[in-house]
Short mmCIF file of C-alpha atoms and ligand atoms in Angstrom, two decimals:
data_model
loop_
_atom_site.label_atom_id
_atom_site.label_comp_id
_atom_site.label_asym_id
_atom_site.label_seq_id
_atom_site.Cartn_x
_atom_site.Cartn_y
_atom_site.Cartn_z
CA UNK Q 1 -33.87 3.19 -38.31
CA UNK Q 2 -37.32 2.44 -37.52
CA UNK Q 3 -38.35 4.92 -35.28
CA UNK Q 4 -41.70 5.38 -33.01
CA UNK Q 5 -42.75 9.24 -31.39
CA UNK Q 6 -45.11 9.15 -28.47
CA UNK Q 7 -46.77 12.10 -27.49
CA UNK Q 8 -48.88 12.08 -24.20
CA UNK Q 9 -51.65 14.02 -22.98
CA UNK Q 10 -52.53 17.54 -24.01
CA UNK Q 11 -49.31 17.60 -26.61
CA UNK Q 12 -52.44 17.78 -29.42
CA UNK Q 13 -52.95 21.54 -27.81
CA UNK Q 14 -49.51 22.85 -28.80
CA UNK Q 15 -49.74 26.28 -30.61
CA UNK Q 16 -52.57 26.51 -28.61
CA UNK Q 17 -52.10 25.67 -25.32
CA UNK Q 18 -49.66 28.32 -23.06
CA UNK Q 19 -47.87 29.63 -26.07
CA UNK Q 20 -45.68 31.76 -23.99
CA UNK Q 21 -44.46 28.10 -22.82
CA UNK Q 22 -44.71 25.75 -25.89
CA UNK Q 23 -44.58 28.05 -28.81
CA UNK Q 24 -47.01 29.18 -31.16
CA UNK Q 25 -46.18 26.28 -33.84
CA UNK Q 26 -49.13 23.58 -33.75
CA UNK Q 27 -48.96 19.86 -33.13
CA UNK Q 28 -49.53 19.28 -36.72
CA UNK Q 29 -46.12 21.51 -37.75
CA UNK Q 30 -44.17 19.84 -35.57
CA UNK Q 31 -45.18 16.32 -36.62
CA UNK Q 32 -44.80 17.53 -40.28
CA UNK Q 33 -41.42 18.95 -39.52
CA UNK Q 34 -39.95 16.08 -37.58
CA UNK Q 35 -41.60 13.45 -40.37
CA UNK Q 36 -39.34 15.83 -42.78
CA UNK Q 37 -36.55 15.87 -40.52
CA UNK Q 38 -36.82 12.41 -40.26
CA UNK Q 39 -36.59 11.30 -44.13
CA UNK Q 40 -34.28 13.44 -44.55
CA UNK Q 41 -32.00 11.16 -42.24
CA UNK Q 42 -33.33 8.03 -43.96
CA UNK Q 43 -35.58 6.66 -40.95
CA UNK Q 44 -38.87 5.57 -40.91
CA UNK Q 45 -40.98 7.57 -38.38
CA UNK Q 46 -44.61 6.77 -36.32
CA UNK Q 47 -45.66 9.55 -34.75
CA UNK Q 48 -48.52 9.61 -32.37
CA UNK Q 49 -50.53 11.15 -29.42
CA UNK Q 50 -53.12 10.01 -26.93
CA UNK Q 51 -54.68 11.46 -24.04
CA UNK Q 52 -55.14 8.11 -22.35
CA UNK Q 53 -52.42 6.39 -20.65
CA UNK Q 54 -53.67 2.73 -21.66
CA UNK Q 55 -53.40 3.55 -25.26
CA UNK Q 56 -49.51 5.37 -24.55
CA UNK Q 57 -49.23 1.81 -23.06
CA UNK Q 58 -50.42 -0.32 -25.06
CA UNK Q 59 -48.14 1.26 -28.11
CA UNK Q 60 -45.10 1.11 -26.25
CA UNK Q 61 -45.52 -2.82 -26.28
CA UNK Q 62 -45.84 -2.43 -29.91
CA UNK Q 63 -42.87 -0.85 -30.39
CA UNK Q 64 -41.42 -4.34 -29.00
CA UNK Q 65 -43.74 -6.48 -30.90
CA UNK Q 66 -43.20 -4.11 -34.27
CA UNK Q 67 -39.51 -4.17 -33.86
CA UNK Q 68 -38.75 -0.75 -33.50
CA UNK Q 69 -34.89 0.33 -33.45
CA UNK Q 70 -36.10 2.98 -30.76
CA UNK Q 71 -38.68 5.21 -28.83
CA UNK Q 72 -38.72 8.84 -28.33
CA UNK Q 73 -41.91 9.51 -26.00
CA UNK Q 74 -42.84 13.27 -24.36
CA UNK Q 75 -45.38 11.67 -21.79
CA UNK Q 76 -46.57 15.11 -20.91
CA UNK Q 77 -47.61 15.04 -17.24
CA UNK Q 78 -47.54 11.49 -17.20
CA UNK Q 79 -43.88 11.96 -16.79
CA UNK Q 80 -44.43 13.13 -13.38
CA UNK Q 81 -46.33 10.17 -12.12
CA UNK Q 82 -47.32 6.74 -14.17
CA UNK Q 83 -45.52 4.39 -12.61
CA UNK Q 84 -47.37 2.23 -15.46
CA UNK Q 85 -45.82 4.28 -18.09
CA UNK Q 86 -42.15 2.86 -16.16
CA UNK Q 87 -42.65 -0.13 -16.06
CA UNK Q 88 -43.88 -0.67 -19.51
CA UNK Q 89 -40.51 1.22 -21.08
CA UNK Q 90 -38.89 -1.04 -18.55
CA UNK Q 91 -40.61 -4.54 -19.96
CA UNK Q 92 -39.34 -3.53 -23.29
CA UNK Q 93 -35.59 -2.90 -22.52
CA UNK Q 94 -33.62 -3.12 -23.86
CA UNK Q 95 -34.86 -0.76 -26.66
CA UNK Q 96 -33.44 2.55 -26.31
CA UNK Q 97 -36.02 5.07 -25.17
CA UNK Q 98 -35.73 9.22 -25.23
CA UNK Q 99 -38.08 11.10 -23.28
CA UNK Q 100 -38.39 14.84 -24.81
CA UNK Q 101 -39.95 17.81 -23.39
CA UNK Q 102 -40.73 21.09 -25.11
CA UNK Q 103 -40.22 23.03 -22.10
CA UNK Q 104 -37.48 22.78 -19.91
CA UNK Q 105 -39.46 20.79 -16.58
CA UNK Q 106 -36.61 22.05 -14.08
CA UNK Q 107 -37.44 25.68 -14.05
CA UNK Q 108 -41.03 25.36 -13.83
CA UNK Q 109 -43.35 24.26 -11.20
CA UNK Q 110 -41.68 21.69 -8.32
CA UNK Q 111 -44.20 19.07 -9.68
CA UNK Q 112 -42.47 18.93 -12.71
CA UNK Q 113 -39.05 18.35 -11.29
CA UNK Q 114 -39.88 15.10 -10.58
CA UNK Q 115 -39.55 12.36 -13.94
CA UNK Q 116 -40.61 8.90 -12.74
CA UNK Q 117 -40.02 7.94 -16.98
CA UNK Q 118 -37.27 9.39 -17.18
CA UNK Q 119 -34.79 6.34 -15.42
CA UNK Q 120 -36.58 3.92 -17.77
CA UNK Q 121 -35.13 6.22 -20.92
CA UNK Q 122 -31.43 6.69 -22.17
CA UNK Q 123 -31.36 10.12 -21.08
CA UNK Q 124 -33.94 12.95 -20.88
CA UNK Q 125 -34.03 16.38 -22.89
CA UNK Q 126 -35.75 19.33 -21.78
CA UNK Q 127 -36.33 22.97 -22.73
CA UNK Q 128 -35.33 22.93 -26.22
CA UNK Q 129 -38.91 23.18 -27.70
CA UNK Q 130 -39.74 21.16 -30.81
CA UNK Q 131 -35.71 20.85 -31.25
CA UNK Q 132 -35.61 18.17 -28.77
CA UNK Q 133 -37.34 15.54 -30.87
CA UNK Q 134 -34.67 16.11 -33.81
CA UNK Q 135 -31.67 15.84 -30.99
CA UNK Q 136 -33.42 12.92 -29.87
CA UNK Q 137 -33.05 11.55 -33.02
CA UNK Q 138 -29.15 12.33 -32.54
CA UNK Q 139 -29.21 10.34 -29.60
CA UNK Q 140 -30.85 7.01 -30.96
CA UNK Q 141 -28.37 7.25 -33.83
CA UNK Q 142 -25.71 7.12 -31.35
CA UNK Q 143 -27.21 4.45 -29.43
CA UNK Q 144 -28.90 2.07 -31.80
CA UNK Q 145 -25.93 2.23 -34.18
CA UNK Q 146 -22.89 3.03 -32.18
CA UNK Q 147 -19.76 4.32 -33.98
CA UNK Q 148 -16.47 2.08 -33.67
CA UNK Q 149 -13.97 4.61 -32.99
C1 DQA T 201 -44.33 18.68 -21.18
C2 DQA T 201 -44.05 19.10 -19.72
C3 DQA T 201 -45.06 18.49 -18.78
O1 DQA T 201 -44.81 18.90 -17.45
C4 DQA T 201 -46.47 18.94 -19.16
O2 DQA T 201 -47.42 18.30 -18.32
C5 DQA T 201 -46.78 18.72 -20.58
C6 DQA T 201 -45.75 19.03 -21.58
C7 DQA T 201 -43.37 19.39 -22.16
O3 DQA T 201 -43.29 18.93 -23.30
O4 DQA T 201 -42.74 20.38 -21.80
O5 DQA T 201 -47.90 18.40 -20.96
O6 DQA T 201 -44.13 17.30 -21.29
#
């Protein structure tokens, strides 16, 4: 499965950023771990950030355009309010999208509550730390190649 990660603003700061929140593992493990995870399952894996909602944007169309089996995207706090974001995981249905987020956003501050992505995705997971983008993976295997029985 061809398989494209999206990681929105700020995600570059993990290990850094509120560790008591996203862990102490950096950006750069995770990617490396997922990427391992990944092969290991015998997909091929993109996996990239931007602080700039355009550029989030603009790759989501070429996940379309590139033919890929499947998004997972953690939009960081874009998930709480780009309506652009939505609507360009909507013009590209329908590709099955995950959204992932390290922390769980329903036990945190009321802001976060709120996903405006998430009803343009499959389903959302939350709180499970860098664990969510392997389970994410669990999900497009389900959903780009559903079983028969
Ligand atoms: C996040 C949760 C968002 O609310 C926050 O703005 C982030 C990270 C997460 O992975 O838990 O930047 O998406």
């Amino acid at each position: 499965m061809k398989i494209l990660v999206l990681n929105g603003p700020n995600l570059n700061m993990v290990g850094i950023r509120e560790r008591g929140i996203y862990g102490v593992k950096t950006y750069e493990e995770i990617v490396q771990w997922m990427k391992d995870e990944a092969g290991s399952r015998g997909h091929e894996i993109e996996v990239r950030q931007s602080n700039s909602e355009g550029e989030l944007i603009d790759w989501i169309h070429e996940a379309y355009l590139k033919a890929y089996d499947g998004i997972i995207i953690n939009p960081g706090a874009y998930t709480h309010y780009s309506y652009a974001i939505f609507d360009a995981l909507k013009s590209i249905a329908p590709m099955p999208v995950v959204e992932v987020h390290l922390s769980n956003i329903h036990a945190r501050e009321s802001f976060r509550h709120t996903s405006v992505t998430a009803p343009a995705c499959i389903g959302q997971l939350c709180g499970f730390g860098e664990w969510g983008y392997v389970l994410a993976m669990d999900a497009l295997e389900k959903f780009v190649r559903p079983s028969i029985d």
